[in-house]
Amino acid sequence: MSKLRVVAITSVALLVAGCGAGQLTEVQLQPLQSLPLSADQITMVQNAVKFSLQDPGAAQFGTIKGGKDQDGKVVVCGLVNAKNNFGGFTGMTFTGEINSGTFKVAAMGDIADVSLAIQQVCGKQGLLV
């Protein structure tokens, strides 16, 4: 597992743990260099996120932003509206990494605390969605 993914997952976990305790834990993340994603990269991200959904064909994507860290790794944060177990639509945030021509989802959630944690981690990296 890459260092960036471990940091992102750990950061989300710490923030979620802080949410459950009634306060957010401060995580030190550095803003990433903004990186406009190509149409092919966006399609790759959307396909990987769809693969994680219960009803991939119903996915409606919102903002998707990319950034590059000092090591050249590409981090992506975005929004998707997808069907839940009851057939209703729910908004989800997601984050992951593009590595070796593939996108791997590191965290995704529609539960308020998880979504907030992902948004905060992405925001601290300059990828506010």
mmCIF file of C-alpha atoms in Angstrom:
data_model
loop_
_atom_site.group_PDB
_atom_site.id
_atom_site.type_symbol
_atom_site.label_atom_id
_atom_site.label_comp_id
_atom_site.label_asym_id
_atom_site.label_seq_id
_atom_site.Cartn_x
_atom_site.Cartn_y
_atom_site.Cartn_z
ATOM 1 C CA MET A 1 0.000 0.000 0.000
ATOM 2 C CA SER A 2 1.456 3.369 -0.950
ATOM 3 C CA LYS A 3 2.517 5.909 1.645
ATOM 4 C CA LEU A 4 -0.027 8.438 0.328
ATOM 5 C CA ARG A 5 -2.923 5.979 0.575
ATOM 6 C CA VAL A 6 -1.918 5.046 4.125
ATOM 7 C CA VAL A 7 -1.813 8.741 5.053
ATOM 8 C CA ALA A 8 -5.199 9.399 3.424
ATOM 9 C CA ILE A 9 -6.873 6.380 5.023
ATOM 10 C CA THR A 10 -5.283 7.122 8.401
ATOM 11 C CA SER A 11 -6.324 10.765 8.120
ATOM 12 C CA VAL A 12 -9.907 9.825 7.300
ATOM 13 C CA ALA A 13 -9.947 7.303 10.146
ATOM 14 C CA LEU A 14 -8.630 9.870 12.619
ATOM 15 C CA LEU A 15 -11.161 12.440 11.501
ATOM 16 C CA VAL A 16 -14.012 9.936 11.712
ATOM 17 C CA ALA A 17 -12.856 8.883 15.176
ATOM 18 C CA GLY A 18 -12.836 12.530 16.181
ATOM 19 C CA CYS A 19 -16.345 12.986 14.787
ATOM 20 C CA GLY A 20 -17.613 10.141 16.932
ATOM 21 C CA ALA A 21 -16.092 11.789 19.977
ATOM 22 C CA GLY A 22 -17.886 15.039 19.187
ATOM 23 C CA GLN A 23 -14.793 16.859 17.953
ATOM 24 C CA LEU A 24 -12.513 16.655 14.958
ATOM 25 C CA THR A 25 -8.921 15.552 15.310
ATOM 26 C CA GLU A 26 -6.536 17.934 13.554
ATOM 27 C CA VAL A 27 -4.528 16.197 10.837
ATOM 28 C CA GLN A 28 -1.596 17.969 9.227
ATOM 29 C CA LEU A 29 -1.792 17.611 5.435
ATOM 30 C CA GLN A 30 -0.048 19.745 2.864
ATOM 31 C CA PRO A 31 -1.879 21.257 -0.111
ATOM 32 C CA LEU A 32 -1.177 19.431 -3.349
ATOM 33 C CA GLN A 33 -0.223 21.055 -6.629
ATOM 34 C CA SER A 34 -3.431 21.445 -8.655
ATOM 35 C CA LEU A 35 -3.541 19.038 -11.581
ATOM 36 C CA PRO A 36 -6.293 19.252 -14.192
ATOM 37 C CA LEU A 37 -7.361 15.703 -15.034
ATOM 38 C CA SER A 38 -7.597 14.592 -18.650
ATOM 39 C CA ALA A 39 -10.853 13.199 -20.058
ATOM 40 C CA ASP A 40 -9.277 9.713 -19.975
ATOM 41 C CA GLN A 41 -8.289 10.108 -16.317
ATOM 42 C CA ILE A 42 -11.783 11.286 -15.379
ATOM 43 C CA THR A 43 -13.309 8.294 -17.189
ATOM 44 C CA MET A 44 -10.879 5.959 -15.390
ATOM 45 C CA VAL A 45 -11.825 7.482 -12.002
ATOM 46 C CA GLN A 46 -15.545 7.260 -12.757
ATOM 47 C CA ASN A 47 -15.261 3.622 -13.842
ATOM 48 C CA ALA A 48 -13.365 2.659 -10.684
ATOM 49 C CA VAL A 49 -15.888 4.453 -8.453
ATOM 50 C CA LYS A 50 -18.819 2.879 -10.328
ATOM 51 C CA PHE A 51 -17.282 -0.558 -9.688
ATOM 52 C CA SER A 52 -17.671 0.133 -5.941
ATOM 53 C CA LEU A 53 -21.363 1.045 -6.199
ATOM 54 C CA GLN A 54 -24.461 -1.110 -5.831
ATOM 55 C CA ASP A 55 -26.047 0.313 -9.018
ATOM 56 C CA PRO A 56 -23.178 1.544 -11.238
ATOM 57 C CA GLY A 57 -25.490 2.571 -14.081
ATOM 58 C CA ALA A 58 -27.288 5.096 -11.894
ATOM 59 C CA ALA A 59 -24.134 6.981 -10.842
ATOM 60 C CA GLN A 60 -24.216 10.746 -11.387
ATOM 61 C CA PHE A 61 -20.847 12.437 -10.941
ATOM 62 C CA GLY A 62 -20.247 15.930 -9.658
ATOM 63 C CA THR A 63 -16.953 17.708 -9.107
ATOM 64 C CA ILE A 64 -13.774 15.655 -9.544
ATOM 65 C CA LYS A 65 -10.431 17.316 -8.742
ATOM 66 C CA GLY A 66 -6.869 16.113 -8.977
ATOM 67 C CA GLY A 67 -3.630 17.140 -7.320
ATOM 68 C CA LYS A 68 -0.023 16.034 -7.366
ATOM 69 C CA ASP A 69 2.205 15.594 -4.308
ATOM 70 C CA GLN A 70 5.966 16.233 -4.085
ATOM 71 C CA ASP A 71 6.664 12.662 -5.238
ATOM 72 C CA GLY A 72 4.480 13.043 -8.346
ATOM 73 C CA LYS A 73 1.627 10.887 -7.052
ATOM 74 C CA VAL A 74 -1.818 11.956 -8.254
ATOM 75 C CA VAL A 75 -4.589 12.211 -5.659
ATOM 76 C CA VAL A 76 -8.227 12.574 -6.716
ATOM 77 C CA CYS A 77 -11.233 13.767 -4.711
ATOM 78 C CA GLY A 78 -14.786 13.856 -5.997
ATOM 79 C CA LEU A 79 -18.520 13.606 -5.581
ATOM 80 C CA VAL A 80 -20.949 10.982 -6.860
ATOM 81 C CA ASN A 81 -24.688 10.664 -6.418
ATOM 82 C CA ALA A 82 -25.613 6.982 -6.303
ATOM 83 C CA LYS A 83 -28.476 4.709 -5.315
ATOM 84 C CA ASN A 84 -28.448 3.302 -1.799
ATOM 85 C CA ASN A 85 -29.884 -0.028 -0.572
ATOM 86 C CA PHE A 86 -33.391 1.447 -0.565
ATOM 87 C CA GLY A 87 -33.185 2.649 -4.192
ATOM 88 C CA GLY A 88 -32.948 6.311 -3.227
ATOM 89 C CA PHE A 89 -30.119 8.578 -4.293
ATOM 90 C CA THR A 90 -27.499 9.630 -1.781
ATOM 91 C CA GLY A 91 -24.481 11.848 -2.303
ATOM 92 C CA MET A 92 -21.056 10.381 -1.595
ATOM 93 C CA THR A 93 -17.570 11.773 -1.466
ATOM 94 C CA PHE A 94 -14.582 9.729 -2.535
ATOM 95 C CA THR A 95 -10.818 9.963 -2.651
ATOM 96 C CA GLY A 96 -8.107 7.802 -4.126
ATOM 97 C CA GLU A 97 -4.901 7.711 -6.099
ATOM 98 C CA ILE A 98 -3.978 7.326 -9.747
ATOM 99 C CA ASN A 99 -0.967 5.048 -9.951
ATOM 100 C CA SER A 100 0.467 3.173 -12.923
ATOM 101 C CA GLY A 101 -2.506 4.046 -15.119
ATOM 102 C CA THR A 102 -5.189 2.891 -12.684
ATOM 103 C CA PHE A 103 -7.333 4.620 -10.066
ATOM 104 C CA LYS A 104 -7.817 2.982 -6.689
ATOM 105 C CA VAL A 105 -10.482 4.248 -4.321
ATOM 106 C CA ALA A 106 -8.959 4.840 -0.873
ATOM 107 C CA ALA A 107 -12.147 5.995 0.870
ATOM 108 C CA MET A 108 -15.776 6.579 -0.076
ATOM 109 C CA GLY A 109 -18.809 7.253 2.032
ATOM 110 C CA ASP A 110 -22.326 8.548 2.265
ATOM 111 C CA ILE A 111 -22.536 8.455 6.067
ATOM 112 C CA ALA A 112 -22.318 12.039 7.324
ATOM 113 C CA ASP A 113 -19.203 11.552 9.487
ATOM 114 C CA VAL A 114 -17.303 9.649 6.788
ATOM 115 C CA SER A 115 -18.285 12.111 4.075
ATOM 116 C CA LEU A 116 -17.265 15.058 6.263
ATOM 117 C CA ALA A 117 -13.925 13.433 7.059
ATOM 118 C CA ILE A 118 -13.175 12.812 3.376
ATOM 119 C CA GLN A 119 -14.164 16.390 2.504
ATOM 120 C CA GLN A 120 -11.897 17.755 5.239
ATOM 121 C CA VAL A 121 -8.922 15.641 4.138
ATOM 122 C CA CYS A 122 -9.472 16.670 0.517
ATOM 123 C CA GLY A 123 -9.909 20.318 1.523
ATOM 124 C CA LYS A 124 -6.630 20.326 3.462
ATOM 125 C CA GLN A 125 -4.951 19.002 0.324
ATOM 126 C CA GLY A 126 -6.454 21.818 -1.744
ATOM 127 C CA LEU A 127 -8.998 19.518 -3.433
ATOM 128 C CA LEU A 128 -12.214 20.856 -1.929
ATOM 129 C CA VAL A 129 -15.227 19.268 -3.631
#
